[in-house]
CSV table of C-alpha atoms in Angstrom, one decimal:
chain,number,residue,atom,x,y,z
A,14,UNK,CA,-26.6,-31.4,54.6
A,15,UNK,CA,-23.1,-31.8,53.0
A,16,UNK,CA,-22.9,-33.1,49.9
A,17,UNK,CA,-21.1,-36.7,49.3
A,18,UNK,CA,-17.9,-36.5,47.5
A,19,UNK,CA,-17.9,-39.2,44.6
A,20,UNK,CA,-15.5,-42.0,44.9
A,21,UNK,CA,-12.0,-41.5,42.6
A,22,UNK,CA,-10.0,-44.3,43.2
A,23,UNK,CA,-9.4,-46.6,40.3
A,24,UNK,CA,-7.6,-49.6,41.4
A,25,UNK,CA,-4.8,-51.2,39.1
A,26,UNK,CA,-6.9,-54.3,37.2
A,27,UNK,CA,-9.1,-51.7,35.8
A,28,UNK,CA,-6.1,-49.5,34.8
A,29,UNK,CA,-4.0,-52.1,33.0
A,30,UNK,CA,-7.7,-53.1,31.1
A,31,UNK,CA,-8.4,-49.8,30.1
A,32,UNK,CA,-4.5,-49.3,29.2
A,33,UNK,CA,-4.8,-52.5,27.0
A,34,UNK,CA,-7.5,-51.2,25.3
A,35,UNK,CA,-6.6,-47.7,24.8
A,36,UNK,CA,-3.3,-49.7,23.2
A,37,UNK,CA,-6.1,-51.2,20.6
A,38,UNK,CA,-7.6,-47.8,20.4
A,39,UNK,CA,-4.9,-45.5,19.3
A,40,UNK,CA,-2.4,-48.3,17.8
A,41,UNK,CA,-0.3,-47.3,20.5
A,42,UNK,CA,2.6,-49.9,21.8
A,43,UNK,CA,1.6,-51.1,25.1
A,44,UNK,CA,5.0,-50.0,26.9
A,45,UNK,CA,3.9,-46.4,24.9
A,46,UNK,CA,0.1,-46.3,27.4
A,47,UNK,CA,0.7,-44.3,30.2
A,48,UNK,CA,-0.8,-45.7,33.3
A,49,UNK,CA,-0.8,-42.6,34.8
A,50,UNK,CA,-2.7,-40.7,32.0
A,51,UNK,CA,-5.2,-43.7,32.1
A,52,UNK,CA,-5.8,-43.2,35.8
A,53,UNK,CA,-6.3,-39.4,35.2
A,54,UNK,CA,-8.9,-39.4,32.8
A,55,UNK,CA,-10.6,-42.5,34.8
A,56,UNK,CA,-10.7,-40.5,37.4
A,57,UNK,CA,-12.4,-37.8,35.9
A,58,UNK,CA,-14.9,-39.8,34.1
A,59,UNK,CA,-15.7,-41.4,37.7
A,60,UNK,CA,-16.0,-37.8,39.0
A,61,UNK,CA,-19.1,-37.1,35.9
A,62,UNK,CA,-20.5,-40.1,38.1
A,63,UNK,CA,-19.5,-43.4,36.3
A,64,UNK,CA,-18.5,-46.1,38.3
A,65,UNK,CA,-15.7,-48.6,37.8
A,66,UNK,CA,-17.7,-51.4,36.7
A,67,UNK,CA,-19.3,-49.1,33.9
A,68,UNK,CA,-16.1,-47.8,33.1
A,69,UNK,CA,-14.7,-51.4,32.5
A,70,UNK,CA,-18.0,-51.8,30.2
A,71,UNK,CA,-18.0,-48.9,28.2
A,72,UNK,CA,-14.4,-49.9,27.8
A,73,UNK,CA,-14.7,-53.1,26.3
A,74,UNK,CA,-17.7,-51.7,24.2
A,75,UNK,CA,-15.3,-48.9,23.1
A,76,UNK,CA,-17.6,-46.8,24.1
A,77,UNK,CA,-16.5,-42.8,21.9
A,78,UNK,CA,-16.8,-40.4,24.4
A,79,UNK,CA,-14.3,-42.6,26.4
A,80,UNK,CA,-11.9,-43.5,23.8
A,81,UNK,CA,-11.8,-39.9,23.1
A,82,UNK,CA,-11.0,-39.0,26.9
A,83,UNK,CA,-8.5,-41.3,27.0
A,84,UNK,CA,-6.9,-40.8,23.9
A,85,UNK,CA,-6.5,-36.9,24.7
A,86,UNK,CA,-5.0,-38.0,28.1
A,87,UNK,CA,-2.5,-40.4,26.2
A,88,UNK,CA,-1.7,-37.1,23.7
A,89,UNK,CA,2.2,-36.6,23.5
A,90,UNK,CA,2.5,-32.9,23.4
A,91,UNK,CA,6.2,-32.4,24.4
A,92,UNK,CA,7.5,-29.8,21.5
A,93,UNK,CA,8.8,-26.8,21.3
A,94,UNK,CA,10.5,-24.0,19.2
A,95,UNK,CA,13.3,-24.8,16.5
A,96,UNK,CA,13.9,-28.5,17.9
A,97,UNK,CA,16.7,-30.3,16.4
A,98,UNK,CA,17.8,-27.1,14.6
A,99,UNK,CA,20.3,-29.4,12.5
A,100,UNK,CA,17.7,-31.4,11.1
A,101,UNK,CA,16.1,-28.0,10.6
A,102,UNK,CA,19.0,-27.0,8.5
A,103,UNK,CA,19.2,-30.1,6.7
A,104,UNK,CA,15.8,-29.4,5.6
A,105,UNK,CA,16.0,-26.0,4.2
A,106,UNK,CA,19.4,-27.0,2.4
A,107,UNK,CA,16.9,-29.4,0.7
A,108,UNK,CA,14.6,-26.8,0.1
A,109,UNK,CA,16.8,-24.9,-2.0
A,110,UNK,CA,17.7,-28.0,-3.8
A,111,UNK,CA,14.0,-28.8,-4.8
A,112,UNK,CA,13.9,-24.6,-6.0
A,113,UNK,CA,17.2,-25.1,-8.0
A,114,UNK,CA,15.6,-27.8,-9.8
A,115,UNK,CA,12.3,-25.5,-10.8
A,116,UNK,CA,9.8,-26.3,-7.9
A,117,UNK,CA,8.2,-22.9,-7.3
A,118,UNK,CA,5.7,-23.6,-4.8
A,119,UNK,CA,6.9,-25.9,-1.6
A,120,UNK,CA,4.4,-28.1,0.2
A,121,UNK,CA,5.0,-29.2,3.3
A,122,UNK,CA,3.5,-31.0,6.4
A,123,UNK,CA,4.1,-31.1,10.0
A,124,UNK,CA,2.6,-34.4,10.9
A,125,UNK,CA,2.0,-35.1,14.5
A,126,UNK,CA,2.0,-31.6,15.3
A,127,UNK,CA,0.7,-31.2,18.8
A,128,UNK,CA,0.5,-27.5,19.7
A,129,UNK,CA,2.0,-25.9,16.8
A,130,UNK,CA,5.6,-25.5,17.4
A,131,UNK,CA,7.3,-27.3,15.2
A,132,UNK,CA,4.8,-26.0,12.4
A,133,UNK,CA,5.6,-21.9,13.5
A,134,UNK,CA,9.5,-23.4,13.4
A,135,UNK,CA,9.1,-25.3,9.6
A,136,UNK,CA,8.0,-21.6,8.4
A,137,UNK,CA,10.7,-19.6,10.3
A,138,UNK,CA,13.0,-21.4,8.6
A,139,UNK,CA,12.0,-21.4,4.9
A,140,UNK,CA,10.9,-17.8,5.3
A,141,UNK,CA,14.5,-16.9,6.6
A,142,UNK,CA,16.1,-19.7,3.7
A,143,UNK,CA,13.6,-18.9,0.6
A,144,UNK,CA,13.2,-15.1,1.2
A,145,UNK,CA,10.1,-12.7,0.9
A,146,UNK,CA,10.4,-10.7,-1.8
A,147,UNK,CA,7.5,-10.8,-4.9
A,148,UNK,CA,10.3,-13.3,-7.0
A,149,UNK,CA,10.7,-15.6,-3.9
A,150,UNK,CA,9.2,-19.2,-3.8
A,151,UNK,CA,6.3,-19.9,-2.4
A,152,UNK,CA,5.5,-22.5,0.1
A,153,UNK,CA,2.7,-23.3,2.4
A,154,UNK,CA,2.7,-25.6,5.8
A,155,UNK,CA,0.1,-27.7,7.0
A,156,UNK,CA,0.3,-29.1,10.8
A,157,UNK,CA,-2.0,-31.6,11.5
A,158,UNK,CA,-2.9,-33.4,14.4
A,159,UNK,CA,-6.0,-35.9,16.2
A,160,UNK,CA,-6.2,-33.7,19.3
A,161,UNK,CA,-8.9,-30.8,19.1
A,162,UNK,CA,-7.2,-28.9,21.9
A,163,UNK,CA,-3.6,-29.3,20.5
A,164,UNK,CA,-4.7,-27.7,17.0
A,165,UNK,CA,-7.0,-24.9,19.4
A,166,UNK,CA,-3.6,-24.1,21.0
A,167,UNK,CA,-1.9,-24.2,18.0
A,168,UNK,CA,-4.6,-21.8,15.7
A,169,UNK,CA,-4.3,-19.1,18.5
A,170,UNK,CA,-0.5,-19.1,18.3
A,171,UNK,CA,0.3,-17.8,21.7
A,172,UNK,CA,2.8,-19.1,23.9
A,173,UNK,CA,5.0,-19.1,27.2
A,174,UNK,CA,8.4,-19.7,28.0
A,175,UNK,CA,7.8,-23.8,28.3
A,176,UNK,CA,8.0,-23.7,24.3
A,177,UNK,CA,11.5,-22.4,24.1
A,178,UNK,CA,14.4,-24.4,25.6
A,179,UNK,CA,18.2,-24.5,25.3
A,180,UNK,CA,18.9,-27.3,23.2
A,181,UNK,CA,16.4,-25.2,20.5
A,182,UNK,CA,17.6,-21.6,19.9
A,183,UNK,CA,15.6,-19.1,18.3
A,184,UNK,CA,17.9,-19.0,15.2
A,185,UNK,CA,15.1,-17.7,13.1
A,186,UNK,CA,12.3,-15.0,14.0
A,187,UNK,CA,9.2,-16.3,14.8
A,188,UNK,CA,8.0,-14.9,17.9
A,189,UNK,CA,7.1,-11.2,19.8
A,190,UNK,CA,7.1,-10.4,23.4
A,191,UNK,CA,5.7,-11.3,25.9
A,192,UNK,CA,3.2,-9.2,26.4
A,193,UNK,CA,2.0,-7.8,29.4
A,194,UNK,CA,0.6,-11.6,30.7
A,195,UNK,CA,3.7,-12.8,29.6
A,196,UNK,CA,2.4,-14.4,26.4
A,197,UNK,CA,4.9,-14.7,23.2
A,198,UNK,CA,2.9,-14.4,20.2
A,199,UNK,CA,3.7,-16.0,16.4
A,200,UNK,CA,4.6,-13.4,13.9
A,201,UNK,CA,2.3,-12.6,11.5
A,202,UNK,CA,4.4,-12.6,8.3
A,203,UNK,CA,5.2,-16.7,9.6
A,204,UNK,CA,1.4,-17.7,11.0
A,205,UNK,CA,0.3,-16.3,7.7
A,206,UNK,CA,2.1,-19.6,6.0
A,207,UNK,CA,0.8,-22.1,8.2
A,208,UNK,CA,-2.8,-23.8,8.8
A,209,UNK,CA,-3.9,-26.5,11.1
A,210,UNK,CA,-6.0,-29.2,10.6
A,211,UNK,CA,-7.4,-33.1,12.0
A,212,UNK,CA,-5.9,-36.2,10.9
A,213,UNK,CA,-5.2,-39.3,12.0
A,214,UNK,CA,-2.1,-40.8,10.5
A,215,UNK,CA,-3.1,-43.8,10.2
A,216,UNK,CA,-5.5,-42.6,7.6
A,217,UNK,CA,-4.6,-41.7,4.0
A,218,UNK,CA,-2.6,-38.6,3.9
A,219,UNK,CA,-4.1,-35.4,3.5
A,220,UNK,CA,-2.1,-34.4,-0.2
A,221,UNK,CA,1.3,-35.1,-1.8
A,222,UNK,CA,4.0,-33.0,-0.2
A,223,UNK,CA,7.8,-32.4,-1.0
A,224,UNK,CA,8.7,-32.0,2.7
A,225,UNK,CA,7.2,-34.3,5.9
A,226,UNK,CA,8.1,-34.1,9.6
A,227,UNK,CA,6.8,-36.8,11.5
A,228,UNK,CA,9.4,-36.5,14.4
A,229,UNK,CA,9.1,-38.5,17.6
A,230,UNK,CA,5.0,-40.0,16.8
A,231,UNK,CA,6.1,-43.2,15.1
A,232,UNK,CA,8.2,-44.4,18.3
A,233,UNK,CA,4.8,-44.6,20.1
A,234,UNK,CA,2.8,-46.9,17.6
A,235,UNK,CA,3.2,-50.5,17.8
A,236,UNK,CA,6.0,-51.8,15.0
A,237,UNK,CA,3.6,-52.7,11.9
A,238,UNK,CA,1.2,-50.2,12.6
A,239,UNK,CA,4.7,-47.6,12.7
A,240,UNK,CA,5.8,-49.5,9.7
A,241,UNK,CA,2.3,-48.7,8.0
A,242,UNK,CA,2.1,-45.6,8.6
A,243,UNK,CA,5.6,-45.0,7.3
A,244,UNK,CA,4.3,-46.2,4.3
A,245,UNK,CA,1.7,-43.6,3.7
A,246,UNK,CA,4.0,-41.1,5.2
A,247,UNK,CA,6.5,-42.2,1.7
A,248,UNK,CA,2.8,-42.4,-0.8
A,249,UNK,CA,2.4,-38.5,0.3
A,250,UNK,CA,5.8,-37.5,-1.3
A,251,UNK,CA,6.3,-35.7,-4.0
A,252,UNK,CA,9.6,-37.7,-5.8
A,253,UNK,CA,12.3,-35.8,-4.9
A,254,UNK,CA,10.9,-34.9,-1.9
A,255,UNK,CA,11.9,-35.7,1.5
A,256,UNK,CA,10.7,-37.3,5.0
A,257,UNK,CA,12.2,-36.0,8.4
A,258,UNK,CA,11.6,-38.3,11.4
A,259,UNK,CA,12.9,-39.3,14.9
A,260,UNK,CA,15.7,-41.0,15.7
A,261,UNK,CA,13.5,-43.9,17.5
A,262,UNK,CA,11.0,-43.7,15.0
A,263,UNK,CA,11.7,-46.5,12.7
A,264,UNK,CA,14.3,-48.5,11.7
A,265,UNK,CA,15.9,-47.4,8.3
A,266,UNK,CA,14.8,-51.0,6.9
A,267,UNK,CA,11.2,-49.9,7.3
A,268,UNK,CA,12.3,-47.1,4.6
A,269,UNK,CA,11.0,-48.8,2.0
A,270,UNK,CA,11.3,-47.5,-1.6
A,271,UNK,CA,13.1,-44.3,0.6
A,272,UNK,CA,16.9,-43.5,0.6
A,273,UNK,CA,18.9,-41.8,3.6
A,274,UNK,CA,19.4,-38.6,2.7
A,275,UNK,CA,22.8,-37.0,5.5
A,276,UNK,CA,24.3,-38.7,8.1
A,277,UNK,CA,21.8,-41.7,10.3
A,278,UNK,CA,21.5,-39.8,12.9
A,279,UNK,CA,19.4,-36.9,11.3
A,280,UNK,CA,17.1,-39.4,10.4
A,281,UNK,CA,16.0,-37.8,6.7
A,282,UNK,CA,14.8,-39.8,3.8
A,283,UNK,CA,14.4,-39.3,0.3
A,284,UNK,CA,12.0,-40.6,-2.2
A,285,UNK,CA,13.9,-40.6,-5.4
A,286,UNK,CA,13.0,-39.2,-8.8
A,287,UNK,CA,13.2,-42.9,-9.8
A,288,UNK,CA,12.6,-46.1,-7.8
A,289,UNK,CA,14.8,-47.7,-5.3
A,290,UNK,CA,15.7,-51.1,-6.7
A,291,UNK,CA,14.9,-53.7,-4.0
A,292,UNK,CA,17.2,-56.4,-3.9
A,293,UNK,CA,14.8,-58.7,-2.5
A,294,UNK,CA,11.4,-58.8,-2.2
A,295,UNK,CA,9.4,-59.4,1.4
A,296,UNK,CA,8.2,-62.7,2.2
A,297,UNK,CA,6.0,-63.0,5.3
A,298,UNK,CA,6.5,-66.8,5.1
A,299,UNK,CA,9.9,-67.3,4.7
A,300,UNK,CA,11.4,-64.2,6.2
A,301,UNK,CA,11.9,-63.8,10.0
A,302,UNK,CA,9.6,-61.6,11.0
A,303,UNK,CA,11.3,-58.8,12.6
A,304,UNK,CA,10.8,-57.1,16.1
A,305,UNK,CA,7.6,-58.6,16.7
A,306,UNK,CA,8.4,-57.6,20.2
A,307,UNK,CA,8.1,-54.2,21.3
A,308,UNK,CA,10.2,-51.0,21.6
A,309,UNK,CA,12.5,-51.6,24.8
A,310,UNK,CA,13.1,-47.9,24.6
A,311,UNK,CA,9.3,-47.0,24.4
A,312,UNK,CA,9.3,-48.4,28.2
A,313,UNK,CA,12.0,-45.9,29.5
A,314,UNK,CA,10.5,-43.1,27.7
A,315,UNK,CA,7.2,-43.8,28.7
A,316,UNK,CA,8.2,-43.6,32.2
A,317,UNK,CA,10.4,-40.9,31.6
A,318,UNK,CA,7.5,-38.9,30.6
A,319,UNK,CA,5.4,-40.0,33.8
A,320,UNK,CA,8.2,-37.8,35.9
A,321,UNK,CA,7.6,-35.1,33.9
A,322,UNK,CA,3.9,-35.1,33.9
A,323,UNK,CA,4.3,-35.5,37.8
A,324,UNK,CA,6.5,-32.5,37.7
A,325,UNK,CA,3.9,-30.0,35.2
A,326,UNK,CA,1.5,-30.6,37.8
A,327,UNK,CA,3.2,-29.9,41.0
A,328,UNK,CA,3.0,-33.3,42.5
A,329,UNK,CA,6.9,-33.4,43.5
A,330,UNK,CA,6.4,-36.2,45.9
A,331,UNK,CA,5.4,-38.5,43.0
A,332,UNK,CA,7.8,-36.8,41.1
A,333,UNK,CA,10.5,-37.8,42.8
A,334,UNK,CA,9.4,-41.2,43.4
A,335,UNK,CA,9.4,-41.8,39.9
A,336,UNK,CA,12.8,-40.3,39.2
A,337,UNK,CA,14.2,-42.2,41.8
A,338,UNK,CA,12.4,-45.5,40.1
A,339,UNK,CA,13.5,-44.1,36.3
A,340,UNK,CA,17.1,-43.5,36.9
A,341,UNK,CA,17.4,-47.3,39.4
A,342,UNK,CA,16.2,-49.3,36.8
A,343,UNK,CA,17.8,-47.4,33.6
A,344,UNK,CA,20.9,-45.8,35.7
A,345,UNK,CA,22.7,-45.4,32.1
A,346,UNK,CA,19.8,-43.7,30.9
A,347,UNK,CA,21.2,-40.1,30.8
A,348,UNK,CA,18.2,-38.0,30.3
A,349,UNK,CA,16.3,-39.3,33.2
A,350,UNK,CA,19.8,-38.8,35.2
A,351,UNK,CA,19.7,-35.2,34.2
A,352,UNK,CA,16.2,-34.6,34.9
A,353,UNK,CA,16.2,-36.3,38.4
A,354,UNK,CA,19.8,-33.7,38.7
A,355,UNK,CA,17.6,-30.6,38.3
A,356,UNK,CA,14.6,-31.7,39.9
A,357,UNK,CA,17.0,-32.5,43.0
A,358,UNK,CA,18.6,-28.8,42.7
A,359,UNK,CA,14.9,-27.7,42.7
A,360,UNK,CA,14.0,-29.4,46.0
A,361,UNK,CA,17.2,-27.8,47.5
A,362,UNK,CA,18.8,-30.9,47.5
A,363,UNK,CA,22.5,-30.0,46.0
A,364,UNK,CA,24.1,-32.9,47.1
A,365,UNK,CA,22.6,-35.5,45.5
A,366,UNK,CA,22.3,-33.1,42.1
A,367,UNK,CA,26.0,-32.7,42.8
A,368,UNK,CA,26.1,-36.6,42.8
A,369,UNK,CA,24.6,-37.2,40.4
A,370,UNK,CA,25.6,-34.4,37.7
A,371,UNK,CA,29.1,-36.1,38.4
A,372,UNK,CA,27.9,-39.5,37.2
A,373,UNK,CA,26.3,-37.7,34.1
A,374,UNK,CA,29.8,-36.1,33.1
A,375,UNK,CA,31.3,-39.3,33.7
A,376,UNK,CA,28.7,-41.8,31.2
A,377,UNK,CA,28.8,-38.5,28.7
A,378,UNK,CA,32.4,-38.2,28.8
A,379,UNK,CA,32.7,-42.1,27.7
A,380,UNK,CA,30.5,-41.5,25.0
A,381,UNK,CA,31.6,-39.9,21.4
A,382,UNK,CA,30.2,-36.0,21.6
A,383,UNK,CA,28.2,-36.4,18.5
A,384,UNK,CA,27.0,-39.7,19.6
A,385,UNK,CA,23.0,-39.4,19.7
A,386,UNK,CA,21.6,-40.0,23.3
A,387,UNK,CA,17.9,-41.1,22.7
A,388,UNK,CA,15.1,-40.0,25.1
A,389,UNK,CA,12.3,-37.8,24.9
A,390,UNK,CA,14.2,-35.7,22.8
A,391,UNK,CA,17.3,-36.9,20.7
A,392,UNK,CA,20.4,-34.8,21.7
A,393,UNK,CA,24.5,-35.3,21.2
A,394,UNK,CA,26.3,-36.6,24.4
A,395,UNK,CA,27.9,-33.5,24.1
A,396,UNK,CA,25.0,-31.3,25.4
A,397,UNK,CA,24.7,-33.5,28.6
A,398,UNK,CA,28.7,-33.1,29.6
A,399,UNK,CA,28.2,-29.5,28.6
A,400,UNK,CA,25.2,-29.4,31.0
A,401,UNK,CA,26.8,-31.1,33.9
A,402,UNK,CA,30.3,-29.1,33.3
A,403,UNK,CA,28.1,-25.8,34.0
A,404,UNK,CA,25.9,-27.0,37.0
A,405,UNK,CA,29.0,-28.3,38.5
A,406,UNK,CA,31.3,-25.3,38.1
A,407,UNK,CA,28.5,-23.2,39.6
A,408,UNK,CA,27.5,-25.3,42.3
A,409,UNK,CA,31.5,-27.1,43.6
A,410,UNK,CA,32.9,-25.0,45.7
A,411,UNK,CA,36.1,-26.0,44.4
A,412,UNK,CA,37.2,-26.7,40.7
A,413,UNK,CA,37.2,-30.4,40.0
């Protein structure tokens, strides 16, 4: 007797509820709920042998074990080594301005830390600014995160080529090998200054620090839940200290009691050593309430991030469906344009990544080179006419 495979199918009513939800659940925008991620881990919990209707039940009973099996699915964990290495060097400039003025021991915490990367990165980079002899400052980094698995991955400190990319060099040491599996492993001197731990941000912070990264988290969040947390995120400073966020994270009027420290798009803030005057004061009632609405770019980013989650797990059909859906209805949006390029070029499909690597060097040429092109990770418009320049002189049979 062959044994009856258990129904998986989870049609789209019961997807957008749970996603609705799961919004409620995690503080999440809406537009930020992956459908896709929703579907997985429905899926699964139909294959433990719920059923739909009990699933739409425990749902609306926020039931634990399934708010915790969706909110892993929903975890953002795309990071790697030494991204944004010039808001890296912004902060360790500011490290040696908090020494110069007599701090001797640095705190600082990688919030939203995912699987450890950006952590590992934080203590490259002081270690190679602040030094290691017996007279050199001390500092310590926390990363902390909500998802268990993240902060395993994170504690073991092992890790494959998928963590270094070319937009984030390896200007600092911080990693050996691979070994013989092909593993690259922290180095010991930098895993020595960094520990992992749970936290929610929307909870109080977990100390006072004098530098914060929360980079690329808040985007996700609806506005006055982002705004909120923001808050905490400027109670946890030390004064002086300073906060390093995404360039979609907030706007800089949600700063409050902060000033921009460098140029916007770095996207650093300062809590001064004495209060920001405010020139007014907020008032629900009379004031406009601002961007009630949602993030339009959390909506291209979310299904940006679909593709790529197509793409991890070898489902190019649906892959390429959902390029082809990304880059129609956002055909500006140069970072889907790019992926869809190389995912084209992977399918052996050159003349369409020729085509479209054209129209990349075209928007990217329009653009200023240091103008910021947002997406799951913020980079100039210079990297993306530099990227199409190369694929195209290696690919044209002729120069253009």
């Amino acid at each position: 007797m062959t044994r009856q495979k258990r129904p998986t199918f989870v049609d789209d009513i019961t997807i957008r509820a749970v996603a609705q939800h799961a919004a409620d659940w995690t503080g999440y925008q809406l537009e930020s709920v992956s459908e896709l991620a929703v579907r997985r881990a429905l899926r699964a919990e139909l294959l433990r042998g719920s059923t739909l209707g009990a699933l739409r039940q425990r749902a609306a009973a926020s039931d634990p074990d399934l708010v915790r099996a969706v909110s892993k699915a929903l975890a953002v964990g795309e990071t790697y080594f030494f991204r944004n290495p010039e808001q890296l060097d912004a902060i360790a400039h500011h490290a040696l301005v908090l020494v110069a003025g007599g701090v001797r021991t640095l705190r600082v915490w990688s919030a939203g830390c995912a699987t450890g990367e950006e952590a590992y990165s934080l203590a490259a980079t002081l270690l190679a600014t602040l030094g290691t002899g017996t007279d050199a400052p001390a500092f310590d980094v926390v990363g902390t995160d909500i998802h268990d698995g993240a902060l395993d991955s994170a504690r073991r400190g092992t890790y494959r080529g998928a963590s270094i990319r070319p937009s984030g060099p390896l200007v600092h040491p911080v990693l050996a090998g691979p070994d013989l599996d092909g593993e690259l492993h922290v180095l010991e001197r930098v895993r020595a200054r960094v520990t992992f731990a749970y936290h929610d941000l929307r909870d109080p912070p977990p100390g006072r620090f004098h530098l914060i990264v929360c980079r690329n988290v808040l985007l996700y969040f609806a506005r006055p839940i982002a705004r909120t947390i923001c808050e905490r995120l400027a109670a946890a400073l030390i004064p002086g200290g300073l906060i390093a966020l995404g360039t979609m994270d907030i706007d800089a009027a949600d700063a409050i009691g902060l000033e921009r420290a460098g140029e916007p798009e770095l996207q650093l803030y300062r809590l001064p050593t004495t209060p920001v005057p405010r020139a007014t004061t907020r008032n629900e009632s009379s004031a406009p309430v601002r961007r009630a609405q949602t993030d339009p770019h959390a909506a291209i980013v979310a299904a940006h991030r679909d593709a790529l989650e197509h793409i991890e797990h070898g489902r190019m059909r649906d892959a390429a469906r959902a390029l082809r859906d990304l880059t129609q209805r956002y055909p500006h949006y140069l970072p889907g344009l790019l992926e869809h390029a190389l995912h084209d070029a992977r399918q052996g499909d050159r003349a369409a990544a020729l085509d479209r690597m054209r129209a990349i060097l075209e928007l990217a040429r329009a653009l200023a080179p240091d103008h910021t092109v947002t997406g799951i990770e913020s980079l100039p418009a210079s990297f993306y006419e530099q990227s199409a320049r190369e694929f195209l002189s290696r690919h044209e049979r002729g120069p253009r």
